[in-house]
Amino acid sequence: GKWKLRRYRVRESEGTLLAEWKKLNFEDSFYQSEIEYLRRICGPKLEIGSVDIENGQGKLSFELEENELTCIFIIK
């Protein structure tokens, strides 16, 4: 049947402080509200989906970018 799939990913292009700082032109000073903003957006991005599991087996296929980290949870 269908199982829930949760995928957390961090890539060089998003989810890292360095990538977000680059998007902000490597500014060297921030207001407190901007620091809080960076804390909120920096971290693993969540994707939610489902996967079919039959007889205890299923198949997943993902393409990873260079230096990408992915953590996958499959929940009944």
mmCIF file with all atom_site columns, C-alpha atoms in Angstrom:
data_model
loop_
_atom_site.group_PDB
_atom_site.id
_atom_site.type_symbol
_atom_site.label_atom_id
_atom_site.label_alt_id
_atom_site.label_comp_id
_atom_site.label_asym_id
_atom_site.label_entity_id
_atom_site.label_seq_id
_atom_site.pdbx_PDB_ins_code
_atom_site.Cartn_x
_atom_site.Cartn_y
_atom_site.Cartn_z
_atom_site.occupancy
_atom_site.B_iso_or_equiv
_atom_site.pdbx_formal_charge
_atom_site.auth_seq_id
_atom_site.auth_comp_id
_atom_site.auth_asym_id
_atom_site.auth_atom_id
_atom_site.pdbx_PDB_model_num
ATOM 1  C CA . GLY A 1 1  ? 0.000  0.000  0.000  1.00 0.00 ? 1  GLY A CA 1
ATOM 2  C CA . LYS A 1 2  ? 0.873  3.661  0.146  1.00 0.00 ? 2  LYS A CA 1
ATOM 3  C CA . TRP A 1 3  ? 3.383  4.809  2.758  1.00 0.00 ? 3  TRP A CA 1
ATOM 4  C CA . LYS A 1 4  ? 4.233  8.406  3.647  1.00 0.00 ? 4  LYS A CA 1
ATOM 5  C CA . LEU A 1 5  ? 7.604  9.684  2.514  1.00 0.00 ? 5  LEU A CA 1
ATOM 6  C CA . ARG A 1 6  ? 9.450  12.608 4.101  1.00 0.00 ? 6  ARG A CA 1
ATOM 7  C CA . ARG A 1 7  ? 12.627 13.815 2.440  1.00 0.00 ? 7  ARG A CA 1
ATOM 8  C CA . TYR A 1 8  ? 14.923 16.428 3.966  1.00 0.00 ? 8  TYR A CA 1
ATOM 9  C CA . ARG A 1 9  ? 17.640 17.836 1.732  1.00 0.00 ? 9  ARG A CA 1
ATOM 10 C CA . VAL A 1 10 ? 20.482 20.305 1.903  1.00 0.00 ? 10 VAL A CA 1
ATOM 11 C CA . ARG A 1 11 ? 22.107 21.445 -1.323 1.00 0.00 ? 11 ARG A CA 1
ATOM 12 C CA . GLU A 1 12 ? 24.820 23.946 -2.100 1.00 0.00 ? 12 GLU A CA 1
ATOM 13 C CA . SER A 1 13 ? 22.243 26.146 -3.840 1.00 0.00 ? 13 SER A CA 1
ATOM 14 C CA . GLU A 1 14 ? 19.780 26.261 -0.925 1.00 0.00 ? 14 GLU A CA 1
ATOM 15 C CA . GLY A 1 15 ? 19.452 25.398 2.715  1.00 0.00 ? 15 GLY A CA 1
ATOM 16 C CA . THR A 1 16 ? 22.957 26.470 3.663  1.00 0.00 ? 16 THR A CA 1
ATOM 17 C CA . LEU A 1 17 ? 23.985 29.673 5.360  1.00 0.00 ? 17 LEU A CA 1
ATOM 18 C CA . LEU A 1 18 ? 26.731 30.261 2.805  1.00 0.00 ? 18 LEU A CA 1
ATOM 19 C CA . ALA A 1 19 ? 24.292 30.084 -0.125 1.00 0.00 ? 19 ALA A CA 1
ATOM 20 C CA . GLU A 1 20 ? 21.847 32.473 1.549  1.00 0.00 ? 20 GLU A CA 1
ATOM 21 C CA . TRP A 1 21 ? 24.622 34.883 2.547  1.00 0.00 ? 21 TRP A CA 1
ATOM 22 C CA . LYS A 1 22 ? 25.798 34.924 -1.069 1.00 0.00 ? 22 LYS A CA 1
ATOM 23 C CA . LYS A 1 23 ? 22.251 35.852 -2.184 1.00 0.00 ? 23 LYS A CA 1
ATOM 24 C CA . LEU A 1 24 ? 22.547 38.825 0.203  1.00 0.00 ? 24 LEU A CA 1
ATOM 25 C CA . ASN A 1 25 ? 25.794 39.986 -1.457 1.00 0.00 ? 25 ASN A CA 1
ATOM 26 C CA . PHE A 1 26 ? 27.907 38.842 1.510  1.00 0.00 ? 26 PHE A CA 1
ATOM 27 C CA . GLU A 1 27 ? 26.643 41.737 3.639  1.00 0.00 ? 27 GLU A CA 1
ATOM 28 C CA . ASP A 1 28 ? 28.859 42.192 6.694  1.00 0.00 ? 28 ASP A CA 1
ATOM 29 C CA . SER A 1 29 ? 26.259 43.488 9.154  1.00 0.00 ? 29 SER A CA 1
ATOM 30 C CA . PHE A 1 30 ? 22.633 42.549 9.751  1.00 0.00 ? 30 PHE A CA 1
ATOM 31 C CA . TYR A 1 31 ? 19.726 43.746 11.842 1.00 0.00 ? 31 TYR A CA 1
ATOM 32 C CA . GLN A 1 32 ? 18.482 41.267 14.445 1.00 0.00 ? 32 GLN A CA 1
ATOM 33 C CA . SER A 1 33 ? 15.352 40.621 12.343 1.00 0.00 ? 33 SER A CA 1
ATOM 34 C CA . GLU A 1 34 ? 17.559 39.681 9.364  1.00 0.00 ? 34 GLU A CA 1
ATOM 35 C CA . ILE A 1 35 ? 19.557 37.269 11.502 1.00 0.00 ? 35 ILE A CA 1
ATOM 36 C CA . GLU A 1 36 ? 16.297 35.651 12.627 1.00 0.00 ? 36 GLU A CA 1
ATOM 37 C CA . TYR A 1 37 ? 15.235 35.423 8.971  1.00 0.00 ? 37 TYR A CA 1
ATOM 38 C CA . LEU A 1 38 ? 18.461 33.587 8.104  1.00 0.00 ? 38 LEU A CA 1
ATOM 39 C CA . ARG A 1 39 ? 17.944 31.207 11.037 1.00 0.00 ? 39 ARG A CA 1
ATOM 40 C CA . ARG A 1 40 ? 14.443 30.384 9.768  1.00 0.00 ? 40 ARG A CA 1
ATOM 41 C CA . ILE A 1 41 ? 15.393 29.711 6.154  1.00 0.00 ? 41 ILE A CA 1
ATOM 42 C CA . CYS A 1 42 ? 18.715 27.920 6.653  1.00 0.00 ? 42 CYS A CA 1
ATOM 43 C CA . GLY A 1 43 ? 18.293 24.236 7.185  1.00 0.00 ? 43 GLY A CA 1
ATOM 44 C CA . PRO A 1 44 ? 17.056 21.164 5.406  1.00 0.00 ? 44 PRO A CA 1
ATOM 45 C CA . LYS A 1 45 ? 14.205 21.679 2.938  1.00 0.00 ? 45 LYS A CA 1
ATOM 46 C CA . LEU A 1 46 ? 11.269 19.316 3.402  1.00 0.00 ? 46 LEU A CA 1
ATOM 47 C CA . GLU A 1 47 ? 9.519  17.419 0.608  1.00 0.00 ? 47 GLU A CA 1
ATOM 48 C CA . ILE A 1 48 ? 6.477  15.250 1.325  1.00 0.00 ? 48 ILE A CA 1
ATOM 49 C CA . GLY A 1 49 ? 5.192  12.445 -0.859 1.00 0.00 ? 49 GLY A CA 1
ATOM 50 C CA . SER A 1 50 ? 4.266  8.787  -0.859 1.00 0.00 ? 50 SER A CA 1
ATOM 51 C CA . VAL A 1 51 ? 5.727  5.496  -1.989 1.00 0.00 ? 51 VAL A CA 1
ATOM 52 C CA . ASP A 1 52 ? 4.056  2.192  -2.901 1.00 0.00 ? 52 ASP A CA 1
ATOM 53 C CA . ILE A 1 53 ? 5.223  -0.733 -0.765 1.00 0.00 ? 53 ILE A CA 1
ATOM 54 C CA . GLU A 1 54 ? 4.176  -4.249 -1.775 1.00 0.00 ? 54 GLU A CA 1
ATOM 55 C CA . ASN A 1 55 ? 5.272  -7.375 0.127  1.00 0.00 ? 55 ASN A CA 1
ATOM 56 C CA . GLY A 1 56 ? 7.697  -5.282 2.163  1.00 0.00 ? 56 GLY A CA 1
ATOM 57 C CA . GLN A 1 57 ? 9.430  -3.905 -0.936 1.00 0.00 ? 57 GLN A CA 1
ATOM 58 C CA . GLY A 1 58 ? 9.360  -0.597 -2.745 1.00 0.00 ? 58 GLY A CA 1
ATOM 59 C CA . LYS A 1 59 ? 11.502 1.374  -5.130 1.00 0.00 ? 59 LYS A CA 1
ATOM 60 C CA . LEU A 1 60 ? 12.828 4.901  -4.729 1.00 0.00 ? 60 LEU A CA 1
ATOM 61 C CA . SER A 1 61 ? 14.831 6.872  -7.242 1.00 0.00 ? 61 SER A CA 1
ATOM 62 C CA . PHE A 1 62 ? 16.365 10.291 -6.613 1.00 0.00 ? 62 PHE A CA 1
ATOM 63 C CA . GLU A 1 63 ? 19.030 12.240 -8.428 1.00 0.00 ? 63 GLU A CA 1
ATOM 64 C CA . LEU A 1 64 ? 21.348 14.034 -6.035 1.00 0.00 ? 64 LEU A CA 1
ATOM 65 C CA . GLU A 1 65 ? 23.264 17.184 -6.847 1.00 0.00 ? 65 GLU A CA 1
ATOM 66 C CA . GLU A 1 66 ? 26.957 17.417 -6.073 1.00 0.00 ? 66 GLU A CA 1
ATOM 67 C CA . ASN A 1 67 ? 27.510 17.731 -2.317 1.00 0.00 ? 67 ASN A CA 1
ATOM 68 C CA . GLU A 1 68 ? 23.799 17.203 -1.578 1.00 0.00 ? 68 GLU A CA 1
ATOM 69 C CA . LEU A 1 69 ? 22.743 15.571 1.673  1.00 0.00 ? 69 LEU A CA 1
ATOM 70 C CA . THR A 1 70 ? 19.404 13.766 1.813  1.00 0.00 ? 70 THR A CA 1
ATOM 71 C CA . CYS A 1 71 ? 17.610 12.058 4.678  1.00 0.00 ? 71 CYS A CA 1
ATOM 72 C CA . ILE A 1 72 ? 14.523 9.974  3.830  1.00 0.00 ? 72 ILE A CA 1
ATOM 73 C CA . PHE A 1 73 ? 11.882 8.742  6.271  1.00 0.00 ? 73 PHE A CA 1
ATOM 74 C CA . ILE A 1 74 ? 9.233  6.224  5.189  1.00 0.00 ? 74 ILE A CA 1
ATOM 75 C CA . ILE A 1 75 ? 6.283  5.988  7.600  1.00 0.00 ? 75 ILE A CA 1
ATOM 76 C CA . LYS A 1 76 ? 3.234  3.736  7.447  1.00 0.00 ? 76 LYS A CA 1
#
